[in-house]
Coordinates of N, CA, C and O and ligand atoms in Angstrom, one line a residue:
M76 N 0.8 -1.2 0.0 CA 0.0 0.0 0.0 C 0.9 1.2 0.0 O 1.8 1.4 0.8
A77 N 0.6 2.1 -0.9 CA 1.4 3.3 -1.1 C 1.1 4.3 0.1 O 0.0 4.4 0.5
A78 N 2.2 5.0 0.5 CA 2.0 6.0 1.5 C 1.3 7.2 0.9 O 1.6 7.6 -0.2
R79 N 0.3 7.7 1.6 CA -0.4 8.9 1.2 C 0.0 10.1 1.9 O 0.3 10.0 3.1
S80 N 0.1 11.2 1.2 CA 0.4 12.4 1.9 C -0.8 12.8 2.8 O -1.9 12.7 2.4
K81 N -0.5 13.3 3.9 CA -1.5 13.7 4.8 C -1.8 15.2 4.7 O -2.6 15.8 5.4
R82 N -1.0 15.8 3.8 CA -1.3 17.3 3.6 C -2.5 17.5 2.8 O -2.8 16.8 1.8
R83 N -3.3 18.5 3.2 CA -4.5 18.8 2.5 C -4.1 19.6 1.2 O -3.2 20.4 1.2
P84 N -4.9 19.3 0.1 CA -4.6 20.0 -1.1 C -4.8 21.5 -0.9 O -5.6 21.9 -0.1
A85 N -3.9 22.3 -1.5 CA -4.0 23.8 -1.3 C -5.2 24.4 -2.0 O -5.6 23.9 -3.1
M86 N -5.7 25.4 -1.4 CA -6.8 26.2 -2.0 C -6.2 26.9 -3.2 O -5.1 27.4 -3.2
P87 N -7.0 27.0 -4.3 CA -6.5 27.9 -5.4 C -6.3 29.3 -4.9 O -7.0 29.7 -4.0
A88 N -5.4 30.0 -5.5 CA -5.1 31.4 -5.1 C -5.3 32.3 -6.4 O -5.1 31.9 -7.5
C89 N -5.7 33.5 -6.1 CA -5.9 34.5 -7.2 C -4.5 34.7 -7.9 O -3.5 35.0 -7.2
P90 N -4.5 34.6 -9.2 CA -3.2 34.8 -9.9 C -2.7 36.2 -9.9 O -1.5 36.5 -10.1
K91 N -3.6 37.2 -9.5 CA -3.2 38.6 -9.6 C -2.7 39.1 -8.2 O -1.7 39.6 -8.1
C92 N -3.6 38.8 -7.2 CA -3.2 39.4 -5.8 C -2.7 38.3 -4.9 O -2.2 38.6 -3.8
G93 N -3.0 37.0 -5.2 CA -2.5 35.9 -4.4 C -3.3 35.5 -3.3 O -3.0 34.5 -2.6
Q94 N -4.4 36.2 -3.0 CA -5.2 35.8 -1.8 C -6.1 34.6 -2.2 O -6.4 34.3 -3.3
N95 N -6.4 33.8 -1.1 CA -7.2 32.6 -1.4 C -8.2 32.4 -0.2 O -8.7 31.3 0.0
K96 N -8.5 33.5 0.5 CA -9.4 33.4 1.6 C -10.9 33.7 1.2 O -11.8 33.3 1.9
D97 N -11.1 34.5 0.1 CA -12.4 34.8 -0.3 C -12.5 34.7 -1.8 O -12.2 35.7 -2.5
L98 N -12.8 33.5 -2.3 CA -13.0 33.3 -3.7 C -14.4 32.9 -4.0 O -15.1 32.3 -3.2
R99 N -14.9 33.2 -5.2 CA -16.2 32.9 -5.6 C -16.2 32.0 -6.8 O -15.3 32.2 -7.7
H100 N -17.1 31.1 -6.9 CA -17.3 30.2 -8.1 C -18.4 30.9 -8.9 O -19.5 31.1 -8.4
I101 N -18.1 31.3 -10.1 CA -19.1 31.9 -10.9 C -19.2 31.2 -12.2 O -18.4 30.4 -12.6
E102 N -20.4 31.4 -12.9 CA -20.7 30.7 -14.1 C -21.7 31.5 -14.8 O -22.4 32.4 -14.2
D103 N -21.9 31.2 -16.1 CA -22.9 31.9 -16.9 C -24.2 31.1 -16.8 O -24.2 29.9 -17.1
C104 N -25.3 31.8 -16.4 CA -26.5 31.1 -16.2 C -27.6 31.7 -17.2 O -27.6 32.9 -17.4
V105 N -28.5 30.9 -17.6 CA -29.6 31.3 -18.3 C -30.8 31.5 -17.3 O -31.0 30.6 -16.5
V106 N -31.4 32.7 -17.3 CA -32.5 33.0 -16.4 C -33.8 32.8 -17.2 O -34.0 33.4 -18.2
E107 N -34.6 31.9 -16.6 CA -35.9 31.6 -17.3 C -37.0 32.3 -16.5 O -37.1 32.1 -15.3
R108 N -37.9 33.0 -17.2 CA -39.0 33.7 -16.6 C -40.2 33.4 -17.5 O -40.1 33.3 -18.7
R109 N -41.4 33.3 -16.9 CA -42.6 33.0 -17.6 C -43.2 34.2 -18.3 O -43.3 35.3 -17.7
V110 N -43.5 34.1 -19.6 CA -44.1 35.2 -20.3 C -45.6 35.1 -20.0 O -46.2 34.0 -20.3
T111 N -46.2 36.2 -19.5 CA -47.6 36.1 -19.0 C -48.5 36.7 -20.0 O -49.7 36.5 -19.9
G112 N -48.0 37.5 -21.0 CA -48.9 38.1 -22.0 C -48.4 39.3 -22.6 O -47.2 39.6 -22.5
V113 N -49.3 40.0 -23.2 CA -49.0 41.3 -23.9 C -50.0 42.3 -23.4 O -51.2 42.0 -23.4
D114 N -49.5 43.5 -23.0 CA -50.5 44.5 -22.5 C -51.1 45.3 -23.7 O -50.8 45.0 -24.9
E115 N -52.0 46.2 -23.4 CA -52.7 46.9 -24.5 C -51.8 47.7 -25.4 O -52.2 48.1 -26.5
T116 N -50.6 48.1 -25.0 CA -49.7 48.8 -25.8 C -48.7 47.9 -26.5 O -47.8 48.4 -27.2
G117 N -48.8 46.6 -26.3 CA -47.9 45.7 -27.1 C -46.7 45.3 -26.3 O -45.8 44.6 -26.8
V118 N -46.6 45.8 -25.0 CA -45.4 45.4 -24.2 C -45.6 44.0 -23.8 O -46.6 43.5 -23.3
L119 N -44.5 43.2 -24.0 CA -44.5 41.8 -23.5 C -44.4 41.8 -22.0 O -43.5 42.5 -21.4
V120 N -45.3 41.1 -21.4 CA -45.3 41.1 -19.9 C -44.7 39.8 -19.4 O -45.1 38.7 -19.8
V121 N -43.7 40.0 -18.6 CA -42.9 38.8 -18.1 C -42.9 38.8 -16.6 O -42.7 39.8 -16.0
D122 N -43.1 37.6 -16.1 CA -43.1 37.4 -14.6 C -41.7 37.8 -14.1 O -40.7 37.4 -14.6
G123 N -41.7 38.5 -13.0 CA -40.4 38.9 -12.4 C -39.7 37.8 -11.7 O -38.4 37.9 -11.5
F124 N -40.3 36.7 -11.4 CA -39.7 35.7 -10.7 C -39.0 34.7 -11.6 O -39.6 34.4 -12.7
Y125 N -37.9 34.2 -11.2 CA -37.2 33.2 -12.1 C -37.9 31.9 -11.9 O -38.5 31.5 -10.9
I126 N -37.9 31.1 -12.9 CA -38.3 29.7 -12.8 C -37.0 28.9 -12.5 O -36.1 28.9 -13.2
T127 N -37.0 28.2 -11.3 CA -35.8 27.5 -11.0 C -36.2 26.1 -10.6 O -37.3 25.9 -10.0
E128 N -35.4 25.2 -10.8 CA -35.6 23.8 -10.4 C -34.3 23.3 -9.8 O -33.5 22.8 -10.5
G129 N -34.2 23.4 -8.5 CA -33.0 22.9 -7.8 C -31.8 23.7 -8.4 O -31.8 24.9 -8.6
W130 N -30.8 23.0 -8.7 CA -29.6 23.6 -9.3 C -29.1 22.8 -10.4 O -29.3 21.6 -10.5
D131 N -28.3 23.4 -11.2 CA -27.8 22.7 -12.4 C -26.3 22.9 -12.3 O -25.7 23.9 -12.3
E132 N -25.6 21.7 -12.2 CA -24.2 21.8 -12.1 C -23.5 21.8 -13.5 O -22.3 21.8 -13.5
A133 N -24.3 21.9 -14.5 CA -23.7 21.9 -15.9 C -23.8 23.3 -16.5 O -24.0 23.4 -17.7
S134 N -23.7 24.4 -15.7 CA -23.8 25.7 -16.3 C -22.5 26.0 -17.1 O -21.5 25.3 -17.0
D135 N -22.6 27.1 -17.9 CA -21.5 27.4 -18.8 C -20.4 28.2 -18.2 O -20.7 29.0 -17.3
N136 N -19.2 27.9 -18.7 CA -18.1 28.8 -18.4 C -17.8 28.9 -16.9 O -17.6 30.0 -16.4
P137 N -17.7 27.8 -16.1 CA -17.4 28.0 -14.7 C -16.0 28.5 -14.5 O -15.1 28.2 -15.3
R138 N -15.8 29.4 -13.5 CA -14.5 30.0 -13.3 C -14.5 30.5 -11.8 O -15.5 30.5 -11.2
L139 N -13.4 31.0 -11.4 CA -13.3 31.5 -10.1 C -13.1 33.0 -10.2 O -12.7 33.6 -11.2
Y140 N -13.6 33.7 -9.1 CA -13.6 35.2 -9.1 C -13.0 35.6 -7.8 O -13.4 35.1 -6.7
C141 N -12.1 36.6 -7.9 CA -11.5 37.2 -6.7 C -12.1 38.6 -6.5 O -11.9 39.5 -7.3
P142 N -13.0 38.7 -5.5 CA -13.6 40.0 -5.2 C -12.6 41.1 -4.7 O -12.9 42.3 -4.8
E143 N -11.5 40.6 -4.2 CA -10.5 41.6 -3.7 C -9.9 42.4 -4.8 O -9.7 43.6 -4.6
C144 N -9.7 41.8 -6.0 CA -9.0 42.6 -7.0 C -9.8 42.5 -8.3 O -9.3 42.9 -9.4
D145 N -11.1 42.0 -8.2 CA -12.0 42.0 -9.4 C -11.4 41.2 -10.6 O -11.4 41.6 -11.7
T146 N -10.8 40.0 -10.2 CA -10.2 39.2 -11.3 C -10.9 37.9 -11.4 O -11.2 37.2 -10.4
Q147 N -11.2 37.5 -12.6 CA -11.7 36.1 -12.9 C -10.6 35.3 -13.4 O -9.8 35.7 -14.2
F148 N -10.6 34.0 -13.0 CA -9.6 33.1 -13.5 C -10.1 31.7 -13.6 O -11.1 31.3 -12.9
A149 N -9.4 30.9 -14.4 CA -9.8 29.5 -14.6 C -9.7 28.7 -13.4 O -8.7 28.9 -12.6
I150 N -10.6 27.7 -13.2 CA -10.4 26.7 -12.1 C -9.2 25.9 -12.5 O -9.1 25.5 -13.6
P151 N -8.2 25.7 -11.6 CA -7.0 24.9 -11.9 C -7.4 23.6 -12.5 O -8.3 22.9 -12.1
E152 N -6.7 23.3 -13.6 CA -6.9 22.0 -14.3 C -6.9 20.8 -13.4 O -6.0 20.7 -12.5
G153 N -7.8 19.9 -13.5 CA -7.8 18.7 -12.7 C -8.6 18.9 -11.4 O -8.7 17.9 -10.6
T154 N -9.0 20.1 -11.1 CA -9.7 20.4 -9.8 C -11.2 19.8 -10.0 O -11.9 20.2 -10.9
E155 N -11.6 19.0 -9.1 CA -13.0 18.5 -9.0 C -13.8 19.5 -8.2 O -13.3 19.9 -7.1
V156 N -15.0 19.8 -8.7 CA -15.8 20.8 -7.9 C -17.1 20.0 -7.5 O -17.7 19.3 -8.2
E157 N -17.4 20.2 -6.2 CA -18.6 19.6 -5.6 C -19.5 20.7 -5.1 O -19.0 21.5 -4.3
F158 N -20.7 20.7 -5.5 CA -21.7 21.7 -4.9 C -22.4 21.0 -3.7 O -22.8 19.9 -3.8
T159 N -22.5 21.8 -2.6 CA -23.1 21.2 -1.4 C -24.3 22.0 -1.0 O -24.5 23.1 -1.4
Ligands
ZN67 ZN1 -7.2 38.8 -6.4

């Protein structure tokens, strides 16, 4: 049996400022709203509430965002992401 490292994998860090204490996972999402009709002037009336069904882990263009320096960067290759 191979010896395993007991070190925890490192958190990704912002490539610009180096911090890794406050990172955000961001992605491009499609927002779906119900079209409820057309008013008397021809304006399309759309429900203000989103239609959501749980969450979708297959959103487009996932990446990390550093709010400290307003930088977006790729999730390091090989990193597995789990939503909880
Ligand atoms: Zn940063």
